[in-house]
Amino acid sequence: MSPTPAKPGGNRIPSRRTVLRGAFTAAVVTGTAGALLPLLDRDPAAADRPAPAPGPGSGSGSRATTEEFAEMYRGREIRGTATVVVPAGAPADNRVAVAAEPVTEIRIDGRPLHVMRRADGTYLSDVRHYESYPTLLETARAAVDELGTARLAPPAAHHM
């Protein structure tokens, strides 16, 4: 391989490979920064805020309800709760409650709607699995909208 030709003033011209390598490195750094920005841009004081105080203890852990609703929507009864289970020996500042995964339940006309929580804190359901919603109530309403006059199937019996 021959050295890169020099300009008339004695400066070397960077090779195509060097230019492409630099452009690729810049693109990777920019993409990584863009992906990590939401994590790094969080309010640091928010991590120190305690979760709501847990309610009465039950069994091996205490529970703190974070969201609860019951309403008639388009002629359908929807009920839902999101409860965070906190271990009984959790520290007094409740940082465990902030990090704990909530146990969610939604019922439409008494039948359970399977709901999943995404990593970003939004919810999606089996009925509207291609779109996520910020609250359980919005998830339940979207499921009712999608169901129309149809009913949820009864839960399948688990056989072992």
mmCIF file of C-alpha atoms in Angstrom:
data_model
loop_
_atom_site.group_PDB
_atom_site.id
_atom_site.type_symbol
_atom_site.label_atom_id
_atom_site.label_comp_id
_atom_site.label_asym_id
_atom_site.label_seq_id
_atom_site.Cartn_x
_atom_site.Cartn_y
_atom_site.Cartn_z
ATOM 1 C CA MET A 1 0.000 0.000 0.000
ATOM 2 C CA SER A 2 1.431 3.392 -0.942
ATOM 3 C CA PRO A 3 1.372 6.396 1.400
ATOM 4 C CA THR A 4 -1.308 9.015 0.977
ATOM 5 C CA PRO A 5 -0.274 11.644 -1.575
ATOM 6 C CA ALA A 6 0.716 15.027 -0.213
ATOM 7 C CA LYS A 7 -0.854 18.325 -1.111
ATOM 8 C CA PRO A 8 1.372 20.978 -2.661
ATOM 9 C CA GLY A 9 1.888 22.585 0.788
ATOM 10 C CA GLY A 10 3.164 19.304 2.269
ATOM 11 C CA ASN A 11 -0.060 18.304 4.116
ATOM 12 C CA ARG A 12 -1.297 14.743 3.753
ATOM 13 C CA ILE A 13 -4.806 14.053 2.411
ATOM 14 C CA PRO A 14 -6.710 11.606 4.620
ATOM 15 C CA SER A 15 -7.607 8.364 2.905
ATOM 16 C CA ARG A 16 -11.183 7.400 2.155
ATOM 17 C CA ARG A 17 -10.995 4.670 4.794
ATOM 18 C CA THR A 18 -9.924 7.172 7.481
ATOM 19 C CA VAL A 19 -12.766 9.550 6.586
ATOM 20 C CA LEU A 20 -15.365 6.746 6.620
ATOM 21 C CA ARG A 21 -14.035 5.372 9.924
ATOM 22 C CA GLY A 22 -14.330 8.839 11.498
ATOM 23 C CA ALA A 23 -17.865 9.310 10.129
ATOM 24 C CA PHE A 24 -18.914 5.890 11.422
ATOM 25 C CA THR A 25 -17.452 6.602 14.869
ATOM 26 C CA ALA A 26 -19.270 9.950 15.022
ATOM 27 C CA ALA A 27 -22.553 8.258 14.032
ATOM 28 C CA VAL A 28 -22.169 5.567 16.700
ATOM 29 C CA VAL A 29 -21.367 8.122 19.411
ATOM 30 C CA THR A 30 -24.303 10.327 18.380
ATOM 31 C CA GLY A 31 -26.722 7.377 18.290
ATOM 32 C CA THR A 32 -25.589 6.119 21.677
ATOM 33 C CA ALA A 33 -25.936 9.573 23.198
ATOM 34 C CA GLY A 34 -29.434 9.917 21.746
ATOM 35 C CA ALA A 35 -30.473 6.546 23.132
ATOM 36 C CA LEU A 36 -29.073 7.275 26.611
ATOM 37 C CA LEU A 37 -30.357 10.854 26.838
ATOM 38 C CA PRO A 38 -33.764 9.893 28.341
ATOM 39 C CA LEU A 39 -31.970 7.964 31.087
ATOM 40 C CA LEU A 40 -29.473 10.700 31.831
ATOM 41 C CA ASP A 41 -31.990 13.552 31.522
ATOM 42 C CA ARG A 42 -34.160 12.349 34.427
ATOM 43 C CA ASP A 43 -34.756 14.614 37.392
ATOM 44 C CA PRO A 44 -32.258 13.428 40.039
ATOM 45 C CA ALA A 45 -34.605 14.543 42.815
ATOM 46 C CA ALA A 46 -37.298 12.192 41.470
ATOM 47 C CA ALA A 47 -35.234 9.143 42.438
ATOM 48 C CA ASP A 48 -35.076 10.386 46.026
ATOM 49 C CA ARG A 49 -38.827 10.911 46.360
ATOM 50 C CA PRO A 50 -40.473 8.183 48.398
ATOM 51 C CA ALA A 51 -43.400 6.219 47.033
ATOM 52 C CA PRO A 52 -46.807 6.449 48.697
ATOM 53 C CA ALA A 53 -46.849 4.988 52.176
ATOM 54 C CA PRO A 54 -47.785 1.315 52.175
ATOM 55 C CA GLY A 55 -51.186 0.342 53.455
ATOM 56 C CA PRO A 56 -51.946 -2.340 55.995
ATOM 57 C CA GLY A 57 -49.601 -5.311 55.815
ATOM 58 C CA SER A 58 -50.716 -8.627 54.376
ATOM 59 C CA GLY A 59 -48.774 -11.848 54.669
ATOM 60 C CA SER A 60 -45.094 -11.582 53.800
ATOM 61 C CA GLY A 61 -45.238 -8.048 52.378
ATOM 62 C CA SER A 62 -47.035 -4.749 52.583
ATOM 63 C CA ARG A 63 -49.055 -3.342 49.696
ATOM 64 C CA ALA A 64 -49.360 0.213 48.422
ATOM 65 C CA THR A 65 -52.016 0.888 45.772
ATOM 66 C CA THR A 66 -50.730 3.207 43.069
ATOM 67 C CA GLU A 67 -53.773 3.335 40.772
ATOM 68 C CA GLU A 68 -57.374 2.248 41.260
ATOM 69 C CA PHE A 69 -60.537 2.932 39.265
ATOM 70 C CA ALA A 70 -64.097 1.711 38.684
ATOM 71 C CA GLU A 71 -66.387 3.247 36.088
ATOM 72 C CA MET A 72 -68.963 2.632 33.389
ATOM 73 C CA TYR A 73 -67.485 3.341 29.978
ATOM 74 C CA ARG A 74 -69.603 2.958 26.840
ATOM 75 C CA GLY A 75 -72.008 0.690 28.705
ATOM 76 C CA ARG A 76 -69.220 -1.572 30.036
ATOM 77 C CA GLU A 77 -68.110 -1.821 33.642
ATOM 78 C CA ILE A 78 -64.349 -1.473 33.938
ATOM 79 C CA ARG A 79 -62.385 -1.899 37.160
ATOM 80 C CA GLY A 80 -58.680 -1.877 37.690
ATOM 81 C CA THR A 81 -55.892 -1.652 40.222
ATOM 82 C CA ALA A 82 -52.123 -1.455 40.208
ATOM 83 C CA THR A 83 -50.627 -2.507 43.516
ATOM 84 C CA VAL A 84 -46.974 -2.442 44.450
ATOM 85 C CA VAL A 85 -45.941 -5.239 46.783
ATOM 86 C CA VAL A 86 -43.203 -4.069 49.139
ATOM 87 C CA PRO A 87 -41.287 -6.564 51.276
ATOM 88 C CA ALA A 88 -42.098 -6.315 54.995
ATOM 89 C CA GLY A 89 -38.452 -5.567 55.887
ATOM 90 C CA ALA A 90 -38.115 -2.706 53.358
ATOM 91 C CA PRO A 91 -36.291 0.445 54.508
ATOM 92 C CA ALA A 92 -38.375 3.321 55.833
ATOM 93 C CA ASP A 93 -37.643 5.559 52.820
ATOM 94 C CA ASN A 94 -39.563 3.167 50.480
ATOM 95 C CA ARG A 95 -36.998 3.153 47.639
ATOM 96 C CA VAL A 96 -37.870 -0.514 47.216
ATOM 97 C CA ALA A 97 -41.476 0.491 46.444
ATOM 98 C CA VAL A 98 -40.306 2.868 43.706
ATOM 99 C CA ALA A 99 -38.351 0.081 41.987
ATOM 100 C CA ALA A 100 -40.926 -2.693 42.580
ATOM 101 C CA GLU A 101 -43.016 -3.982 39.678
ATOM 102 C CA PRO A 102 -46.735 -3.319 40.250
ATOM 103 C CA VAL A 103 -49.250 -6.151 40.165
ATOM 104 C CA THR A 104 -51.961 -5.043 37.737
ATOM 105 C CA GLU A 105 -55.518 -6.207 37.267
ATOM 106 C CA ILE A 106 -58.206 -4.948 34.905
ATOM 107 C CA ARG A 107 -61.685 -6.424 34.604
ATOM 108 C CA ILE A 108 -64.189 -5.584 31.888
ATOM 109 C CA ASP A 109 -67.701 -6.714 32.793
ATOM 110 C CA GLY A 110 -66.124 -8.963 35.422
ATOM 111 C CA ARG A 111 -63.768 -10.732 33.003
ATOM 112 C CA PRO A 112 -60.001 -10.232 33.357
ATOM 113 C CA LEU A 113 -58.051 -8.357 30.708
ATOM 114 C CA HIS A 114 -54.401 -9.397 30.508
ATOM 115 C CA VAL A 115 -52.217 -6.287 30.835
ATOM 116 C CA MET A 116 -48.457 -6.000 30.540
ATOM 117 C CA ARG A 117 -46.264 -3.195 31.774
ATOM 118 C CA ARG A 118 -43.528 -1.980 29.451
ATOM 119 C CA ALA A 119 -40.075 -0.898 30.568
ATOM 120 C CA ASP A 120 -40.980 2.764 30.065
ATOM 121 C CA GLY A 121 -43.877 2.454 32.556
ATOM 122 C CA THR A 122 -46.694 2.393 30.011
ATOM 123 C CA TYR A 123 -49.205 -0.436 29.651
ATOM 124 C CA LEU A 124 -50.474 -2.559 26.796
ATOM 125 C CA SER A 125 -53.169 -5.224 26.681
ATOM 126 C CA ASP A 126 -53.900 -8.354 24.711
ATOM 127 C CA VAL A 127 -56.746 -6.536 22.963
ATOM 128 C CA ARG A 128 -54.644 -3.511 21.881
ATOM 129 C CA HIS A 129 -51.182 -5.081 21.891
ATOM 130 C CA TYR A 130 -49.753 -2.760 19.235
ATOM 131 C CA GLU A 131 -50.259 0.473 21.190
ATOM 132 C CA SER A 132 -49.266 1.405 24.749
ATOM 133 C CA TYR A 133 -51.004 3.772 27.165
ATOM 134 C CA PRO A 134 -49.705 5.786 30.142
ATOM 135 C CA THR A 135 -52.351 4.583 32.655
ATOM 136 C CA LEU A 136 -54.377 1.459 33.304
ATOM 137 C CA LEU A 137 -57.608 3.413 32.865
ATOM 138 C CA GLU A 138 -56.612 4.513 29.357
ATOM 139 C CA THR A 139 -55.582 0.917 28.576
ATOM 140 C CA ALA A 140 -58.981 -0.384 29.718
ATOM 141 C CA ARG A 141 -60.888 2.265 27.743
ATOM 142 C CA ALA A 142 -58.888 1.471 24.593
ATOM 143 C CA ALA A 143 -59.692 -2.232 25.039
ATOM 144 C CA VAL A 144 -63.418 -1.436 25.344
ATOM 145 C CA ASP A 145 -63.211 0.710 22.216
ATOM 146 C CA GLU A 146 -61.523 -2.138 20.331
ATOM 147 C CA LEU A 147 -63.917 -4.823 21.629
ATOM 148 C CA GLY A 148 -67.047 -2.965 20.546
ATOM 149 C CA THR A 149 -69.963 -5.267 21.375
ATOM 150 C CA ALA A 150 -67.786 -8.383 21.755
ATOM 151 C CA ARG A 151 -66.955 -9.752 25.207
ATOM 152 C CA LEU A 152 -63.642 -10.868 26.558
ATOM 153 C CA ALA A 153 -63.158 -14.614 26.508
ATOM 154 C CA PRO A 154 -63.356 -16.257 29.928
ATOM 155 C CA PRO A 155 -59.957 -17.110 31.421
ATOM 156 C CA ALA A 156 -58.603 -20.474 30.288
ATOM 157 C CA ALA A 157 -58.328 -23.209 32.894
ATOM 158 C CA HIS A 158 -54.702 -24.069 33.658
ATOM 159 C CA HIS A 159 -54.014 -27.802 33.509
ATOM 160 C CA MET A 160 -50.903 -29.230 35.064
#
